[in-house]
XYZ file of C-alpha atoms in Angstrom:
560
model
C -34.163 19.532 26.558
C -34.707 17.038 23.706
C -37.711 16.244 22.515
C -39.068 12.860 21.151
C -38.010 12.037 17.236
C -36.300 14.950 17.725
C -31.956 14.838 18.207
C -29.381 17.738 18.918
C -25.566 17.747 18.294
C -22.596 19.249 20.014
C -19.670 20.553 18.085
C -17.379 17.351 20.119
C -20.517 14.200 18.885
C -19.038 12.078 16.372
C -21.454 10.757 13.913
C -21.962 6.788 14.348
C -22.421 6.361 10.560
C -19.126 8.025 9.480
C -16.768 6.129 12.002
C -18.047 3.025 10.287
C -17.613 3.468 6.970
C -14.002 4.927 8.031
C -13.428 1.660 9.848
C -14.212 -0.132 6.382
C -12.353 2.125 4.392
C -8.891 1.252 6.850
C -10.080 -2.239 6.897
C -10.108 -2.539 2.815
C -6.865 -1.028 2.520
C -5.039 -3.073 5.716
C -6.107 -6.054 3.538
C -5.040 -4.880 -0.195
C -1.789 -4.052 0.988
C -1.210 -7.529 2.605
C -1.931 -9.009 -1.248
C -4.987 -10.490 -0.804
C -7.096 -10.721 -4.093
C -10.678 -11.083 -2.156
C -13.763 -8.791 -1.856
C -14.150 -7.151 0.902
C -17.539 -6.440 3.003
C -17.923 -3.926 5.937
C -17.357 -5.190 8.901
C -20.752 -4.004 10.515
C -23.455 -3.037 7.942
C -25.502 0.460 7.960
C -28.509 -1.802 8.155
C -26.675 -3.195 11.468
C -27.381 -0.026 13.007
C -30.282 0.302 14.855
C -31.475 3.811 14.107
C -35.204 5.130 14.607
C -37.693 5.890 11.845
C -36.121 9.391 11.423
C -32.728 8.152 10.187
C -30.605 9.217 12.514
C -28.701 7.722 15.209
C -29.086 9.337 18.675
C -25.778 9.745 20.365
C -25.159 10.382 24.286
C -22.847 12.755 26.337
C -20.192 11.587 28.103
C -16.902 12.488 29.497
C -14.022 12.866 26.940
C -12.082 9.637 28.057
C -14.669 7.548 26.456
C -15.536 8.946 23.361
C -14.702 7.163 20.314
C -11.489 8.543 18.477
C -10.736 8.376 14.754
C -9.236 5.533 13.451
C -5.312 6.254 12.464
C -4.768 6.376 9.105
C -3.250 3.484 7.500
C -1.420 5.447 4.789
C 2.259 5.302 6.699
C 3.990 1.966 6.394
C 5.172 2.554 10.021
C 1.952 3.421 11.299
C 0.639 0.365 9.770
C 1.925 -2.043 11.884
C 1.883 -0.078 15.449
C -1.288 -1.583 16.808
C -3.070 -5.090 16.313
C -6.041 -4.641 13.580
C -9.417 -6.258 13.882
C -10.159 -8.903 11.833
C -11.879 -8.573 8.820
C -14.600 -11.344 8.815
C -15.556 -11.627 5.067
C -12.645 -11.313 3.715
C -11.012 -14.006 6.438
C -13.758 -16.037 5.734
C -12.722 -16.069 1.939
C -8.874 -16.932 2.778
C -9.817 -19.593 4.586
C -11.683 -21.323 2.115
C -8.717 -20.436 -0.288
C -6.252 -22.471 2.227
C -8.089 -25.173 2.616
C -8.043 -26.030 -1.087
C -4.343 -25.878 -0.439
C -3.914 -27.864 2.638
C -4.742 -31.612 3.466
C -8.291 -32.262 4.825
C -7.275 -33.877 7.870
C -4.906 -30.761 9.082
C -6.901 -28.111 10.741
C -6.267 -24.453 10.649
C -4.841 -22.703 13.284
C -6.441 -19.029 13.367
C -3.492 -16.018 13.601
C -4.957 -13.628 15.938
C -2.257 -11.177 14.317
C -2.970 -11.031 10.465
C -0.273 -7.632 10.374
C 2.442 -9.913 11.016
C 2.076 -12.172 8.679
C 4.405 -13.607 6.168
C 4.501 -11.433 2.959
C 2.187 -14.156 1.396
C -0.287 -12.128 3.802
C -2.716 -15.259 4.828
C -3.957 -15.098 8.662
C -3.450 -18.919 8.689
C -0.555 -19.737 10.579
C 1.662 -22.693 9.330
C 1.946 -25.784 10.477
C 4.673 -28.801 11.400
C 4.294 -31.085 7.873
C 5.104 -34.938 8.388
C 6.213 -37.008 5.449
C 5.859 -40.806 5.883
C 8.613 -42.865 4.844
C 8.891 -46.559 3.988
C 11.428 -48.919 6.008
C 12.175 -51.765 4.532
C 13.975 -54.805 6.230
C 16.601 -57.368 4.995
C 13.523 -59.618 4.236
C 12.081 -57.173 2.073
C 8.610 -56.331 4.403
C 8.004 -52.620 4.733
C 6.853 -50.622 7.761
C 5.614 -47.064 7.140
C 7.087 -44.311 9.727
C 5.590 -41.036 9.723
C 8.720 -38.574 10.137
C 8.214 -34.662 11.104
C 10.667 -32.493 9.619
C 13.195 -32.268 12.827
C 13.108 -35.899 13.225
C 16.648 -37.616 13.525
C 17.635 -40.744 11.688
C 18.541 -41.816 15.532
C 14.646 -41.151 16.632
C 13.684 -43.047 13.570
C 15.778 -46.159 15.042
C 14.713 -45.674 18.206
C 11.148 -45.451 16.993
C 11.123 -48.495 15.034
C 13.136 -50.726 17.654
C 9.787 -49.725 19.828
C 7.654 -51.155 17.484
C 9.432 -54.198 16.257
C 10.264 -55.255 19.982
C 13.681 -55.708 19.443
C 16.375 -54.881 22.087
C 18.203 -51.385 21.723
C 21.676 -52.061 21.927
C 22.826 -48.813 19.761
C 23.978 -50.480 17.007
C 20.898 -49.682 14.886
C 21.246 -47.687 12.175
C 18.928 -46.043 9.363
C 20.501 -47.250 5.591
C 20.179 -44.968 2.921
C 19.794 -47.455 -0.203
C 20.013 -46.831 -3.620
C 19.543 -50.002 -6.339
C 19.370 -48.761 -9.741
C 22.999 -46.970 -8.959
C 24.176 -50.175 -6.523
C 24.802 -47.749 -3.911
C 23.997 -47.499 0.104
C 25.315 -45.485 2.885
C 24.377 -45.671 7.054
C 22.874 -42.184 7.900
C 24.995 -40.643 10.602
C 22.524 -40.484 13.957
C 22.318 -36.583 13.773
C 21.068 -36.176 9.755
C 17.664 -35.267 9.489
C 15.978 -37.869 7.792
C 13.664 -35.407 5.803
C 16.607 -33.719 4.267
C 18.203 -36.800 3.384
C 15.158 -38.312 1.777
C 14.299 -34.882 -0.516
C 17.642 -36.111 -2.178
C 16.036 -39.668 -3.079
C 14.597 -40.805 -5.981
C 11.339 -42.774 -6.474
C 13.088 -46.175 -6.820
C 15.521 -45.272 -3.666
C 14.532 -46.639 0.219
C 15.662 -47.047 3.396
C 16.899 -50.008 5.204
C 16.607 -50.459 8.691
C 19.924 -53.293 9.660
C 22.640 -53.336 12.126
C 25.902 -51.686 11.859
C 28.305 -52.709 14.683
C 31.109 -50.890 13.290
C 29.397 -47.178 13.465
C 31.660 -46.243 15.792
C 33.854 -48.926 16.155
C 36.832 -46.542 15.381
C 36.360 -44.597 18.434
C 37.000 -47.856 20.306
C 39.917 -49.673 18.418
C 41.575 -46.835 16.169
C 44.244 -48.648 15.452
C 42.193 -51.171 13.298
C 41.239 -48.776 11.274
C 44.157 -45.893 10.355
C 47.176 -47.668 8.870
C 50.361 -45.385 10.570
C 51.477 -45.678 6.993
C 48.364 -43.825 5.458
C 47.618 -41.046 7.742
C 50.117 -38.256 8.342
C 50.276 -33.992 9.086
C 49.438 -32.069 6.168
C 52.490 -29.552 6.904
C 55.597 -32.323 7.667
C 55.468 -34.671 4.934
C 56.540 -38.089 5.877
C 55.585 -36.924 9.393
C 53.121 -39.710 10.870
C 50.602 -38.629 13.672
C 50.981 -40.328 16.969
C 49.003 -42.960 17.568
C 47.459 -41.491 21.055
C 46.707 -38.459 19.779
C 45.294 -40.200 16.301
C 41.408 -39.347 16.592
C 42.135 -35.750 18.245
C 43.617 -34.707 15.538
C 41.167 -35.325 13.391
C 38.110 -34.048 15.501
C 39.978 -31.050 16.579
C 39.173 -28.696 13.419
C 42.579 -26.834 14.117
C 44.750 -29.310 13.406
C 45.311 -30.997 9.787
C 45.072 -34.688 9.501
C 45.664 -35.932 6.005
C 45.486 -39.319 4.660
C 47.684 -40.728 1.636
C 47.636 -43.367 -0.436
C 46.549 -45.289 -3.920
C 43.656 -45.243 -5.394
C 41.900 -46.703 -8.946
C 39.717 -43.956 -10.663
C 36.989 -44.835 -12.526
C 37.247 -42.217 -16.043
C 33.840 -40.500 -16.582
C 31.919 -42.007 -19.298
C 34.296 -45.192 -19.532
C 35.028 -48.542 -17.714
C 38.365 -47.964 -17.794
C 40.280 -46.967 -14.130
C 43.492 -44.910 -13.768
C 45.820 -45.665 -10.470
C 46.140 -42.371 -9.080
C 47.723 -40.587 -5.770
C 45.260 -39.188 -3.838
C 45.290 -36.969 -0.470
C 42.154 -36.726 1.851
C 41.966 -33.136 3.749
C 39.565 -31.270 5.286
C 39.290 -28.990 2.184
C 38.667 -32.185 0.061
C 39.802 -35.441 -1.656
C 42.795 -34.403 -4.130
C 44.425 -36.292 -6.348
C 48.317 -35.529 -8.113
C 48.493 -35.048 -11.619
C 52.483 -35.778 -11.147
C 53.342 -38.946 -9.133
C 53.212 -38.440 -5.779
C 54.311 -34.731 -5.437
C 52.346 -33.119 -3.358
C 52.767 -29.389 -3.987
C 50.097 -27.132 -4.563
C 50.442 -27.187 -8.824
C 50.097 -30.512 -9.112
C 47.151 -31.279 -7.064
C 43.740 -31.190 -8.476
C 40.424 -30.999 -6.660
C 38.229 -34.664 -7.062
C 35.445 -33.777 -4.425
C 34.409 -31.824 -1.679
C 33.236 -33.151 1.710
C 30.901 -30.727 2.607
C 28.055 -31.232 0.244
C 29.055 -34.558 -0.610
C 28.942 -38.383 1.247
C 30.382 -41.274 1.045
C 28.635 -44.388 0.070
C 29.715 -48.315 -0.590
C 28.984 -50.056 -3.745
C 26.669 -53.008 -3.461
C 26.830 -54.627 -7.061
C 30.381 -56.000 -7.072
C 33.092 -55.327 -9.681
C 31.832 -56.552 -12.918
C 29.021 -53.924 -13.220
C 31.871 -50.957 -13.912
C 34.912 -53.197 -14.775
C 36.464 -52.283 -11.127
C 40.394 -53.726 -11.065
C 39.377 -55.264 -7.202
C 36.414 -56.062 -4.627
C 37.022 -53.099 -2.857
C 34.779 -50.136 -4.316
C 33.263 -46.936 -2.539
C 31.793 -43.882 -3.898
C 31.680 -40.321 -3.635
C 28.469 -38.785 -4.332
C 27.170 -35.360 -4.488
C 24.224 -34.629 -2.050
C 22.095 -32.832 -5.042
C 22.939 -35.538 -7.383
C 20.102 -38.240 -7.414
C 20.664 -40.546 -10.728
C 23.281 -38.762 -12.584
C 25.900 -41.215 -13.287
C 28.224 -39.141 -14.382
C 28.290 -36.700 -11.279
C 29.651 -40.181 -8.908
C 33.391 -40.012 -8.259
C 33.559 -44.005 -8.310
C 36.668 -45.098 -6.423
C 38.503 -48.392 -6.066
C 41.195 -49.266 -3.010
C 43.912 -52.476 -3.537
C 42.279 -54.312 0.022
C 39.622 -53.973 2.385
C 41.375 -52.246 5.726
C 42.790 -49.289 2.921
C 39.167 -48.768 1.819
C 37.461 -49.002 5.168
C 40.624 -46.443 6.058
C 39.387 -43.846 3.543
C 35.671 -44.316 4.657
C 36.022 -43.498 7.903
C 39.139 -40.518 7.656
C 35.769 -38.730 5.162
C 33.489 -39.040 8.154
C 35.510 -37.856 10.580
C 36.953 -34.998 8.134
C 33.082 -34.121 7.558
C 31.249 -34.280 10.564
C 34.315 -33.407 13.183
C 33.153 -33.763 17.097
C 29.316 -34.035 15.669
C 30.299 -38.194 15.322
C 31.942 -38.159 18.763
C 28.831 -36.281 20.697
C 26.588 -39.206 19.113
C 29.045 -41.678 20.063
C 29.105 -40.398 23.848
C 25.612 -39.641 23.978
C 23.132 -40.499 26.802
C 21.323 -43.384 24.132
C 24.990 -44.504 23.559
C 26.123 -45.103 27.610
C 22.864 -47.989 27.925
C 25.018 -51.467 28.037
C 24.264 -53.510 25.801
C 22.420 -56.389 26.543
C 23.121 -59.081 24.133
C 20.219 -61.294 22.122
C 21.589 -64.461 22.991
C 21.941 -64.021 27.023
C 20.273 -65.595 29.443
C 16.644 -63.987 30.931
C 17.335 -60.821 32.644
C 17.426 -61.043 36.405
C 16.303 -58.681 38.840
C 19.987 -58.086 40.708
C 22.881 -57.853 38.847
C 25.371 -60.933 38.148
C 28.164 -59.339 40.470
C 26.140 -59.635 43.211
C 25.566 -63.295 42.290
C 28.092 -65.508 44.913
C 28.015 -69.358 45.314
C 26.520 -70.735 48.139
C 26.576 -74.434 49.555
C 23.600 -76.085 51.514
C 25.230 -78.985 51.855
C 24.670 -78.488 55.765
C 22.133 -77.502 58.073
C 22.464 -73.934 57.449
C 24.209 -72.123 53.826
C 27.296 -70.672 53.551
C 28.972 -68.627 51.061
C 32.107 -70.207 49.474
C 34.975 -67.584 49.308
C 37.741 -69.788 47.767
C 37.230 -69.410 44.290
C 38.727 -72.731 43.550
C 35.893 -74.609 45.831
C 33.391 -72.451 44.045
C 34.621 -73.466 40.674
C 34.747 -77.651 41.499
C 31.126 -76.613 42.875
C 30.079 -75.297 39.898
C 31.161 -78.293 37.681
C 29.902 -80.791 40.469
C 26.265 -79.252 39.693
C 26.533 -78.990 36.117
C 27.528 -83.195 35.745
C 24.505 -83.699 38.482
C 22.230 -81.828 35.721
C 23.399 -83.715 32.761
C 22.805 -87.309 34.812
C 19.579 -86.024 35.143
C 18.783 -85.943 31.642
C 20.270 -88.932 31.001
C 17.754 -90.495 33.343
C 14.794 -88.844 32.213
C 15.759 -89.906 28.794
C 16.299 -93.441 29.866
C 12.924 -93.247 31.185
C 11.005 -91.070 28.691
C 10.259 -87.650 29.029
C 6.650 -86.580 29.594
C 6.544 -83.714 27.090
C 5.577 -84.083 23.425
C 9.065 -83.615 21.938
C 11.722 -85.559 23.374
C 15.067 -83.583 24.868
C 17.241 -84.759 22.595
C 14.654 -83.653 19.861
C 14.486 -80.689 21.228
C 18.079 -79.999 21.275
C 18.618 -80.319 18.124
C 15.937 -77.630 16.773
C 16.193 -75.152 19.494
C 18.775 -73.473 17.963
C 16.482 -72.430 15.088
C 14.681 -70.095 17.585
C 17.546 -67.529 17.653
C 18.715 -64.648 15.987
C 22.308 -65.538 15.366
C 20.926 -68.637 13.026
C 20.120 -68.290 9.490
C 19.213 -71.299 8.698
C 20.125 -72.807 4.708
C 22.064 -69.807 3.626
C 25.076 -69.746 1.167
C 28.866 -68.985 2.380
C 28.328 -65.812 0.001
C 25.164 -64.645 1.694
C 27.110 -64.742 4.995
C 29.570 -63.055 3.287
C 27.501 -60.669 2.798
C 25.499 -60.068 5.710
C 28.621 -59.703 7.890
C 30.099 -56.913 5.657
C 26.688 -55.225 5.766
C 26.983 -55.431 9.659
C 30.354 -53.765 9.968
C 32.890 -56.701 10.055
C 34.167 -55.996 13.456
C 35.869 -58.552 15.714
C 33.263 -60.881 17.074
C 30.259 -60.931 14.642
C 28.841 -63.839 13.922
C 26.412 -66.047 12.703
C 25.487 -69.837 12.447
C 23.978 -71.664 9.507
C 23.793 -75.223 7.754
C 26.502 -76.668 5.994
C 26.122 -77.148 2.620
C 28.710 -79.918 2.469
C 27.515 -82.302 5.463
C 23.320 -82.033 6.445
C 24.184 -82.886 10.200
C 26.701 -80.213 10.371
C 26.659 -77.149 10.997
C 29.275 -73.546 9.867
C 29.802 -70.700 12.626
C 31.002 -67.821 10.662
C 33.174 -65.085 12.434
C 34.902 -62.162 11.714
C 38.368 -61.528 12.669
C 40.423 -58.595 12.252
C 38.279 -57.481 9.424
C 38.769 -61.067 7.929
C 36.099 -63.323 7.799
C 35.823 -67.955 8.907
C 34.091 -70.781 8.875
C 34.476 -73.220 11.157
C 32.108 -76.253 10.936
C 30.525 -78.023 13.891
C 29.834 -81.663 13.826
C 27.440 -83.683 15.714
C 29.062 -86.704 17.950
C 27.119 -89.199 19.898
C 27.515 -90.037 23.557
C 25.855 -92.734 25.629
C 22.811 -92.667 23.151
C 22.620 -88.822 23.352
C 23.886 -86.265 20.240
C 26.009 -83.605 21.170
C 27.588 -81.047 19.673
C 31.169 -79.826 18.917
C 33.844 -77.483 17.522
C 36.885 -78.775 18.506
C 36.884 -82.405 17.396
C 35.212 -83.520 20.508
C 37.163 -81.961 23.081
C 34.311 -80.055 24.029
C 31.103 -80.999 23.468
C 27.575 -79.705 24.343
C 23.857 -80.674 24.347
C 22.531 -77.912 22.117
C 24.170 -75.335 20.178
C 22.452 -72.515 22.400
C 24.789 -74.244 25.037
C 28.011 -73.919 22.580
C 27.375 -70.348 21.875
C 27.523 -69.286 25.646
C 30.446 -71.047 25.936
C 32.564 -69.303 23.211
C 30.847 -66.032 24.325
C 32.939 -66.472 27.477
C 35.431 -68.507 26.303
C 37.643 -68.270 23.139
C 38.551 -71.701 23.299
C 40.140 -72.864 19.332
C 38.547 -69.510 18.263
C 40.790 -66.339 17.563
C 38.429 -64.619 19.852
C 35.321 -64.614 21.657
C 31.716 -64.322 20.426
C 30.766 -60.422 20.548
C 27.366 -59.712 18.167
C 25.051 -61.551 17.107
C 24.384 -61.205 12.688
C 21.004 -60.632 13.160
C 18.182 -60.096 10.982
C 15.212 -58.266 12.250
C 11.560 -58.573 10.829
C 9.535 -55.316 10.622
């Protein structure tokens, strides 16, 4: 029996004291081997202990199962990392404190409840998802920042900023990479992180945030695009590719697509350009040191495609001395201002040029450009700017009716419906004849109004120059059907639609004729006229009419 102040041992007691200074001594060296330059403090004190006056701590008998066992020794590197360690408080304490020196105040810390498998930098502080925040800029020059996490897409960027600018997603939004002290831009491909891209940027680069209705255009009308006469298999020469199996080839990575042609080099260091022969392949742009010959000896390496992108040159041909309009670029992706790293390039018209563009992004990204072309964001249809107010049923279930009797029926014949149509359409212009004969109630008078209303929509730019709609049509992809209307310069009454056709771009001017005291508007020398030009653009949208084709997109410029 044991008496008061008094304690006995057994041979199997374990001394309380020593256990805890082992558990320090495996706790200091589980934390110097992980590289951590801190002090380290016990993790429970002798003072901690409550012992009685005597100085010893009393100790119990119990069955073996529960008695404390040795800690393992930390010694073996394999050993090490068998179990889950406690955590040192002290010393974690300190780490923290060291982390958040490195780490933005408004992040928090996220605790690692397993220190041993850390990274080899050894800090229990897990890491987190960093955010940069980018600046999109629009064609009028206001700025919106974004703030983009790491996996971000430049197609989640779009999406993202066509949410917050209200505008209507018809997937032809696109994320511009722009670069103004080297004249250059590019449209980042939907899949392209937008991180990555921008850690290649310099201070004075941005990005634009514009239209770009050709993006995949080519998928749609390849034809347009690959001249028979440039593209051609790699092992027949002279051997063109068939025109239905055009894009396969070149997104099926077993086959070998090459395109041919002319191109002007710019010389490094010098204005001057040399016309060379130059072969696109999946391995690379090459270009022949001997004519045309295309065998192996002759053909030197200009560029690869893999770390390198294509990009269009924005500051026209006087800048480098450029022998026509038609200038691209190949840049490197690590290259941010060197000069003298750009493979400047120069094509003798616009369809060769846009031919070479595209044949690198297809040659690059393969069946990544045709997944973003079919993908789920990509099958919405488009509803366009200029439309009338959505409905709640769809226009094919639209029919004409009459109620000319005592009860509605639906008229089948499609001629009837059509006289029908045209009946109701002369009963609404009499009407507005009469209620301008008698004075309309509202503040602006109709055929006031008609004549501004057209100010309120996209497609109208107001007092721009034919070069600046030029411009903006190029920067929107020049595809059949873009256009835009303006003021004419020439008449102040008039007004310019500009098109694009078959990668060409026309005016055509619209003049202002007046009809039993009411202006109206036409395009054809009065053979058709209309009340508003809201009313004329509808029209050609469904009609060609004089045009060479129907109005598609809108130009539009959006307002961030």
């Amino acid at each position: 029996m044991v008496k008061a102040g008094t304690h006995s041992f057994g041979s199997n007691d374990v001394d309380l004291e020593a256990l805890v200074n082992d558990m320090n001594s495996s706790l200091e060296s589980l934390y110097s081997s992980c590289n951590t330059h801190t002090e380290t403090a016990p993790l429970l004190h002798n003072s901690h202990v409550h012992t009685p006056h005597h100085g010893h701590a009393p100790h119990r008998r119990g069955p073996r199962s529960q008695r404390p066992t040795p800690p393992i020794p930390l010694s073996c590197p394999q050993e090490r990392l068998c179990r889950s360690q406690p955590v040192h408080i002290n010393a974690f304490m300190r780490l923290q404190e060291e982390q958040q020196q490195c780490r933005p105040s408004s992040l928090p810390a996220v605790i690692n409840p397993f220190p041993e498998l850390c990274t080899p930098t050894g800090s229990p502080i897990l890491g987190l998802i960093h955010t940069t925040d980018n600046h999109v800029y629009s064609e009028d020059g206001a700025g919106k920042v974004v703030e983009v996490p790491a996996d971000m897409r430049a197609r989640d960027v779009c999406q993202l900023l066509v949410y917050k600018s209200h505008c209507l997603d018809d997937n032809s939004w696109s994320l511009v990479e722009h670069h103004p002290l080297l004249g250059l831009e590019r449209c980042l491909e939907d899949h392209e992180l937008v991180v990555q891209v921008q850690a290649s940027m310099t201070s004075d680069s941005k990005f634009l945030f514009r239209k770009n209705y050709a993006k995949y255009e080519f998928f749609r009308n390849p034809l347009n695009f690959f001249p028979e006469q440039m593209v051609a298999w790699c092992q027949v020469s002279n051997g063109s590719i068939p025109q239905s199996q055009l894009l396969q080839n070149f997104l099926n990575s077993s086959s070998c697509p090459e395109v041919q042609g002319f191109l002007y080099l710019k010389e490094s260091g010098r204005k001057s350009w040399k016309r060379l022969s130059m072969f696109l392949r999946r391995s690379g742009l090459y270009y022949s040191t001997k004519g045309s010959s295309k065998e192996p000896r002759h053909l030197q390496l200009l560029s690869d495609l893999e770390d390198s992108s294509v990009f269009t040159v924005t500051t026209g041909r006087k800048l480098h001395n450029a022998p026509t309009d038609y200038q691209f670029c190949i840049k490197p992706s690590k290259v941010r201002s060197e000069c003298k790293e750009l493979r400047m390039l120069c094509a003798e018209d616009d369809q060769s040029r846009t031919c070479w563009m595209t044949a690198f992004r297809l040659l690059k990204y393969g069946i990544l450009l045709y997944q973003n072309y079919k993908s789920p964001q990509q099958r919405k249809s488009p509803v366009s700017h200029f439309s009338t107010p959505v409905r709640s049923v769809s226009e094919n279930s639209l029919v004409a009716m009459d109620f000319s009797g005592r009860t509605g029926r639906v008229i089948e014949n499609p001629l009837e419906a059509q006289s029908a149509a045209v009946e109701e359409g002369q009963t609404w212009r009499k009407r507005g004849h009469r209620m301008n004969a008698l004075g309309s109630p509202s503040l602006l008078h109709p055929s006031s109004l008609s004549s501004v209303i057209h100010r309120t929509q996209l497609w109208f730019h107001g007092r721009i120059i034919r070069e600046e709609s030029h411009k903006m049509i190029m920067q929107q992809g020049q595809v059949d059907g873009l256009f835009l209307l303006r003021d004419s310069q020439s008449n102040p009454k008039a007004f310019v639609l500009t098109l694009c056709h078959h990668q060409k771009i026309r005016h055509f001017q619209i003049l202002p004729c007046e009809e039993e005291g009411q202006m109206l508007f036409s395009l054809d020398d009065g053979s058709t006229k209309f009340t508003d030009l809201i009313h004329l653009v509808e029209f050609y949208q469904l009609n060609r009419g004089v045009l060479p084709c129907k109005l598609k997109h809108p130009c539009t410029a959006v307002a961030l």
